[in-house]
PDB file of C-alpha atoms in Angstrom:
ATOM      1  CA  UNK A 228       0.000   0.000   0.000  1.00  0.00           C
ATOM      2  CA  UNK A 229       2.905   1.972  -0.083  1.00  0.00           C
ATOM      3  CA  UNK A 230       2.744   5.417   1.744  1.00  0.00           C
ATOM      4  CA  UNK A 231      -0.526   4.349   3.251  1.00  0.00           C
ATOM      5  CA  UNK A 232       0.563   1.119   4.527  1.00  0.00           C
ATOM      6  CA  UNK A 233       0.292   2.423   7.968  1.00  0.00           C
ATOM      7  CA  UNK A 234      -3.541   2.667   8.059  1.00  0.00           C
ATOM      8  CA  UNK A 235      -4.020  -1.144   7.430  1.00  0.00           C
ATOM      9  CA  UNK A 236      -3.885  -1.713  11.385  1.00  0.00           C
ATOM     10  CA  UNK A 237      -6.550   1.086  11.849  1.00  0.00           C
ATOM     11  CA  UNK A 238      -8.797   0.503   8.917  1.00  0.00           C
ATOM     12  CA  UNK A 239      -8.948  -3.049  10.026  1.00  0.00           C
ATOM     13  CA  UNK A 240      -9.590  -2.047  13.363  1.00  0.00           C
ATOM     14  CA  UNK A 241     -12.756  -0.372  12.226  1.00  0.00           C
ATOM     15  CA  UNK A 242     -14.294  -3.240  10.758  1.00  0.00           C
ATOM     16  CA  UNK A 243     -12.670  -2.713   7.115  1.00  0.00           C
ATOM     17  CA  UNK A 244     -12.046  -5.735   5.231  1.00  0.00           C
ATOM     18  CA  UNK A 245      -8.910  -5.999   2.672  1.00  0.00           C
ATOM     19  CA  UNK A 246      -9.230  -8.355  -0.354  1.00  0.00           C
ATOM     20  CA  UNK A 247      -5.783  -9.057  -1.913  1.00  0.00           C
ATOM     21  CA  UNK A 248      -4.801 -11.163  -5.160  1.00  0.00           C
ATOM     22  CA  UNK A 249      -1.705 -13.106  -5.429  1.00  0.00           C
ATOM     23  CA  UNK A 250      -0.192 -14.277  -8.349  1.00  0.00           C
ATOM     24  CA  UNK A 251       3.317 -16.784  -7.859  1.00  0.00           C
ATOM     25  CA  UNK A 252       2.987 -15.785  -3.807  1.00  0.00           C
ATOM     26  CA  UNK A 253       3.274 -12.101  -4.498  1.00  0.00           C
ATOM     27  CA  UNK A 254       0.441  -9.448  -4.015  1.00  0.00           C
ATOM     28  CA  UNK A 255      -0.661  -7.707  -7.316  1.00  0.00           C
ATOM     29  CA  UNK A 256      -3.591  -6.484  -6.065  1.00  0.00           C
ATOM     30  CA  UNK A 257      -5.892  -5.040  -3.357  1.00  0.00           C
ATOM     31  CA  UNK A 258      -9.307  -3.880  -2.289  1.00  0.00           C
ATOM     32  CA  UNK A 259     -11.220  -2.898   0.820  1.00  0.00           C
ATOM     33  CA  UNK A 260     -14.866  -3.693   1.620  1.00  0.00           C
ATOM     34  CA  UNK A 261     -16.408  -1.234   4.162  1.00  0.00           C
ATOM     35  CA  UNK A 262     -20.130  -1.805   5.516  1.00  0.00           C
ATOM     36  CA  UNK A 263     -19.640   1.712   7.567  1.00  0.00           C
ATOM     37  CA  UNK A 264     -18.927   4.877   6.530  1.00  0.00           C
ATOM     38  CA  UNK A 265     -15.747   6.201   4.026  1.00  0.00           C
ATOM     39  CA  UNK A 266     -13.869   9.251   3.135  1.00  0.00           C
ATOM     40  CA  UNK A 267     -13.725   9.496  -0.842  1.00  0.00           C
ATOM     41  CA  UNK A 268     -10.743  11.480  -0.541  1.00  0.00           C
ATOM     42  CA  UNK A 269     -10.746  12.103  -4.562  1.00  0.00           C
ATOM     43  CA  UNK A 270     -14.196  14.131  -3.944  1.00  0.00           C
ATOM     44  CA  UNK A 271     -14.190  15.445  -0.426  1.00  0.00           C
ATOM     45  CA  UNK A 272     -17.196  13.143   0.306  1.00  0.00           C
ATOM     46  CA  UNK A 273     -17.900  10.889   2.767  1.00  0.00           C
ATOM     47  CA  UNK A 274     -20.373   7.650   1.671  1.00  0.00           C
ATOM     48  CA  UNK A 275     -22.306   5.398   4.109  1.00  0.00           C
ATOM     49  CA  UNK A 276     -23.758   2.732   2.736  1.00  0.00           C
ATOM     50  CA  UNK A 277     -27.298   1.606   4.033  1.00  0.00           C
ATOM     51  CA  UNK A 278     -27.759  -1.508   5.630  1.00  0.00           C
ATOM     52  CA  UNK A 279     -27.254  -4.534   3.883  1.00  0.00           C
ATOM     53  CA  UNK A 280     -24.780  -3.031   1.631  1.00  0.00           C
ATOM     54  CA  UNK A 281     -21.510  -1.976   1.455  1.00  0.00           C
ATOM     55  CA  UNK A 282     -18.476  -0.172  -0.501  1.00  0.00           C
ATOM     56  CA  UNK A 283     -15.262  -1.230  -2.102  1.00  0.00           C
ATOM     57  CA  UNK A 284     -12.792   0.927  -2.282  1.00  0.00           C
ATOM     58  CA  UNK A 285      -8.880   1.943  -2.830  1.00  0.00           C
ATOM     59  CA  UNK A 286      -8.615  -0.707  -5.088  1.00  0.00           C
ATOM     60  CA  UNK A 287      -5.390  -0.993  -6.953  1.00  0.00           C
ATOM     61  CA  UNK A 288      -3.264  -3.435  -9.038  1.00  0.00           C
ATOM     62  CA  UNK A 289       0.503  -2.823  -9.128  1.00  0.00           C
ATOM     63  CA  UNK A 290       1.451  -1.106 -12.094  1.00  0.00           C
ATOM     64  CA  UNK A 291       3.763  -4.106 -12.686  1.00  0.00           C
ATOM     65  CA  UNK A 292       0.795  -6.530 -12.843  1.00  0.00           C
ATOM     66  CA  UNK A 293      -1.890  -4.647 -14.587  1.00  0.00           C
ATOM     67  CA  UNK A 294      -3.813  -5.385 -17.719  1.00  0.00           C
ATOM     68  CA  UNK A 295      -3.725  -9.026 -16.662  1.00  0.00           C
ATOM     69  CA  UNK A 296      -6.740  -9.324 -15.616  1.00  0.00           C
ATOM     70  CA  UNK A 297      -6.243  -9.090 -11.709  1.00  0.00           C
ATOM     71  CA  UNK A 298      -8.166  -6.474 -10.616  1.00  0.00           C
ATOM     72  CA  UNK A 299     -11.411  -7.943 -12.741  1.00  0.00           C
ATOM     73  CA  UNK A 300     -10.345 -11.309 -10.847  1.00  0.00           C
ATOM     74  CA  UNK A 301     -10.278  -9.611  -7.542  1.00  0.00           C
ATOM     75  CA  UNK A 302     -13.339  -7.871  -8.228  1.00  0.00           C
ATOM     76  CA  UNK A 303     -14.981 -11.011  -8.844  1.00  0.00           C
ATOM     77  CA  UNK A 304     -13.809 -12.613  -5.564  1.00  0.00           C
ATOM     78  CA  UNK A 305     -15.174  -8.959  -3.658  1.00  0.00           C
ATOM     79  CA  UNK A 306     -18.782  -9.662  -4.933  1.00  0.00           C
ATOM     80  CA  UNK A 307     -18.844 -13.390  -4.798  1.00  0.00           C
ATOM     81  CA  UNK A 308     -18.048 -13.175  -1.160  1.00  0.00           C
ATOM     82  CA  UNK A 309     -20.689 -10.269  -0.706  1.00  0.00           C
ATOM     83  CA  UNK A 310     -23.075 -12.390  -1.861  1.00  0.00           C
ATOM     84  CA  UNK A 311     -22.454 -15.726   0.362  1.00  0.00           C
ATOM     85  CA  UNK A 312     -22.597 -12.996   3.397  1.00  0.00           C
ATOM     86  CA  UNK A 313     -25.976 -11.726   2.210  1.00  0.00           C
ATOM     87  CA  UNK A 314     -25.033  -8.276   1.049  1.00  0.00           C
ATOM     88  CA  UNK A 315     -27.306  -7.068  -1.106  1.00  0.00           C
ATOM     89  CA  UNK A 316     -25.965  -4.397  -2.731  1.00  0.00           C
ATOM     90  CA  UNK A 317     -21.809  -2.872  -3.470  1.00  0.00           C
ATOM     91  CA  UNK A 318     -20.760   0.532  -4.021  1.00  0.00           C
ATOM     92  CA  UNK A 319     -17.782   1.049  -6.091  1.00  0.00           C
ATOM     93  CA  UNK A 320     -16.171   4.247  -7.697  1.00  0.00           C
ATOM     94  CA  UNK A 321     -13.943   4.132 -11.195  1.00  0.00           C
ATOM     95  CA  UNK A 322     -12.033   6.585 -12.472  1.00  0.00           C
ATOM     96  CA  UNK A 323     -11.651   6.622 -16.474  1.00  0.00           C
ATOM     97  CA  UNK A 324      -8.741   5.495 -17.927  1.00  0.00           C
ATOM     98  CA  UNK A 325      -8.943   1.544 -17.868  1.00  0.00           C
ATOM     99  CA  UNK A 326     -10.774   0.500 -14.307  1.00  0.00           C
ATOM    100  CA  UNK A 327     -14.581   1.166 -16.041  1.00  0.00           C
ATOM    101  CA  UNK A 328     -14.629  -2.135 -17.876  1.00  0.00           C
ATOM    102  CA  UNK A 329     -13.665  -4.285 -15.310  1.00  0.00           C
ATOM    103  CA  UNK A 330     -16.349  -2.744 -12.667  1.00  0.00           C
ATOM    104  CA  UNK A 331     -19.305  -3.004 -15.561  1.00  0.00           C
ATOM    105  CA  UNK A 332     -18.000  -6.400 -16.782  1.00  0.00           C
ATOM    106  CA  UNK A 333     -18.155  -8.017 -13.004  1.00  0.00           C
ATOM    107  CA  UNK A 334     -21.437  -6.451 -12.926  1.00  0.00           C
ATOM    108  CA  UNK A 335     -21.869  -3.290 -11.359  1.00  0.00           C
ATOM    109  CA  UNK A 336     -23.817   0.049 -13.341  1.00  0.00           C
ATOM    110  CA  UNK A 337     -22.447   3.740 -13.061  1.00  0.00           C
ATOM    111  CA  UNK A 338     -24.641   5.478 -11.439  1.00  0.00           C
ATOM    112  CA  UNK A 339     -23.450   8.669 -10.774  1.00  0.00           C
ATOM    113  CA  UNK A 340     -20.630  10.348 -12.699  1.00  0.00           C
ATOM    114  CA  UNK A 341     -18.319  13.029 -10.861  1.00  0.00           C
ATOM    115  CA  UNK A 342     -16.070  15.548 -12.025  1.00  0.00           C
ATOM    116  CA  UNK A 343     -13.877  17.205  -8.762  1.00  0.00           C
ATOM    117  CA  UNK A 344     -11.467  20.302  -9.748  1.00  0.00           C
ATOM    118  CA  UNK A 345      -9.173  21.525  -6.804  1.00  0.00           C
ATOM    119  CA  UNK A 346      -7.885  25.258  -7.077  1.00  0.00           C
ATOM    120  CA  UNK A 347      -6.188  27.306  -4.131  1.00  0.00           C
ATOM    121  CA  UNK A 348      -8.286  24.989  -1.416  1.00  0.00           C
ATOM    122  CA  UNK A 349     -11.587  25.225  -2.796  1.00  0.00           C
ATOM    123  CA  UNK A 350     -12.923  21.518  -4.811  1.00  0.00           C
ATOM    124  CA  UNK A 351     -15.861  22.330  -6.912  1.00  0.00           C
ATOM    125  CA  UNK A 352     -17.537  19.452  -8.041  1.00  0.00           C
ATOM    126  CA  UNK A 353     -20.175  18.262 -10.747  1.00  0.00           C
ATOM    127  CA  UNK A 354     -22.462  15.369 -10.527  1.00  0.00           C
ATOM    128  CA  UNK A 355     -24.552  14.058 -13.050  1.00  0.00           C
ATOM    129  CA  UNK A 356     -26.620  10.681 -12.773  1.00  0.00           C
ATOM    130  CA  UNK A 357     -25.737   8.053 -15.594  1.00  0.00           C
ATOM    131  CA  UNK A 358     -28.137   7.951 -18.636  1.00  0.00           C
ATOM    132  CA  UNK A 359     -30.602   5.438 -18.078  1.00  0.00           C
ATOM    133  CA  UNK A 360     -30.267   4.736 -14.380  1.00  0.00           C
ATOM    134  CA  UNK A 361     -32.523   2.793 -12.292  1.00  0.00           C
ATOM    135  CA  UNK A 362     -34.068   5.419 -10.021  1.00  0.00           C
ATOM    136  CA  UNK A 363     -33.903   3.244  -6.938  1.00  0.00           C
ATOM    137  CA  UNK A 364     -30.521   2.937  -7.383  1.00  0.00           C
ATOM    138  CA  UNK A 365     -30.408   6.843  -7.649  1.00  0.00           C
ATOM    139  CA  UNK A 366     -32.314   7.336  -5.187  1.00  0.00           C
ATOM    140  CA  UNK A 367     -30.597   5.318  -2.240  1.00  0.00           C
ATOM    141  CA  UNK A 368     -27.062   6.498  -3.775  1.00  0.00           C
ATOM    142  CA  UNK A 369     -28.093  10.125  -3.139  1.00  0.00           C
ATOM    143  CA  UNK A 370     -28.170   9.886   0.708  1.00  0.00           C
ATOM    144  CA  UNK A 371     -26.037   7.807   0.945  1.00  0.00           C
ATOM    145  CA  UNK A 372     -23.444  10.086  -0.769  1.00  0.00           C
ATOM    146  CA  UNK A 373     -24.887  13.579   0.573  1.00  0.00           C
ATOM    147  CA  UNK A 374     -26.111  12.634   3.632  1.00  0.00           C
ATOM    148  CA  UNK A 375     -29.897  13.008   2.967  1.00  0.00           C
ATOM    149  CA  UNK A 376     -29.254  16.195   0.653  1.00  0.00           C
ATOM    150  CA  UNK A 377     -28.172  14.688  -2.162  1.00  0.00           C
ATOM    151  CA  UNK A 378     -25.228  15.905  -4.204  1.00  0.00           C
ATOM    152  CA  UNK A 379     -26.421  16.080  -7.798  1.00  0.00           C
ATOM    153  CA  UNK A 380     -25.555  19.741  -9.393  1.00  0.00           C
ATOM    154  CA  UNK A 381     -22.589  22.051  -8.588  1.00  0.00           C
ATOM    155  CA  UNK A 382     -21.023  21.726  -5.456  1.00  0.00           C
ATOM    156  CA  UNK A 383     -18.372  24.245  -4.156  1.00  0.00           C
ATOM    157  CA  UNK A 384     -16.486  22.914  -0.770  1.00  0.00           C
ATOM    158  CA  UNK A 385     -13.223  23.696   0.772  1.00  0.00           C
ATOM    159  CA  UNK A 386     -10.499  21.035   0.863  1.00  0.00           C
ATOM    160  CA  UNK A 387     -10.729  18.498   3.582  1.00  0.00           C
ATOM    161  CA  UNK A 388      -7.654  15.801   3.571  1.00  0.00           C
ATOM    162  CA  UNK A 389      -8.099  12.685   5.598  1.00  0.00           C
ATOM    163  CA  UNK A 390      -6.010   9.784   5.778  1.00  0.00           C
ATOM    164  CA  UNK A 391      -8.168   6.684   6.086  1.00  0.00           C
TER     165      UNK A 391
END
């Protein structure tokens, strides 16, 4: 985990739960699975998934291993699991540039789609809901992202950092 390899100990103190894929006994690959709340450091936000559900996140395959196929594999293990333990429903976030088709081909739909810009402090933010999206999915990801308000529009905050 690199620089954040210090939080494992707290994060799994919390209830957190890290998913890791090996390949020839060495670790290419890593996930956690939270049921309580998260920081989403990229967007200032924090997300708290209902009951029943929960949200992967700080997923990452080392750039040594990647477009092999682990973090799709890894993925895969995340929701199979989540399923034998009766979730009913993950949260994951992508960022384009290679992760989208492995979170829609293991199953999950976009949802929302986020744009944060940081200048001197201040993140605004855009939200838009996917094309198409099923409005109960909408509408439990709203308050469950904005904490009953709901963050879909322009959002102007000042930069929070958090290590988590």
């Amino acid at each position: 985990m690199g620089a954040d390899g210090d939080l494992v100990d707290l994060r799994l103190g919390r209830g957190c739960r890290a998913f890791v894929g090996c390949a020839g006994g060495e670790v290419v690959a890593f996930g956690w699975l939270s049921t309580g709340a998260e920081w989403i450091g990229e967007l200032g936000l924090e997300i708290r998934p209902p009951a029943g559900e929960a949200y992967l996140w700080n997923c990452f395959t080392l750039p040594a291993h990647r477009h092999r196929g682990y973090f799709r594999a890894l993925l895969g293990q995340v929701v199979a699991v989540a399923r034998d333990e009766g979730l009913s429903r993950l949260w994951i976030g992508a960022v384009d540039g290679g992760a989208e088709s492995a979170v829609t081909g293991t199953g999950f739909a976009p949802v929302l789609y986020f744009r944060a810009v940081t200048l001197g402090g201040v993140r605004w933010i855009t939200v838009r809901r996917s094309e198409g999206v099923d409005p109960t999915l909408l509408s439990t990801a709203m308050p469950a992202l904005g904490g009953g308000r709901g963050p879909l529009g322009l959002s102007f905050r000042r930069v929070h950092q958090r290590r988590h």
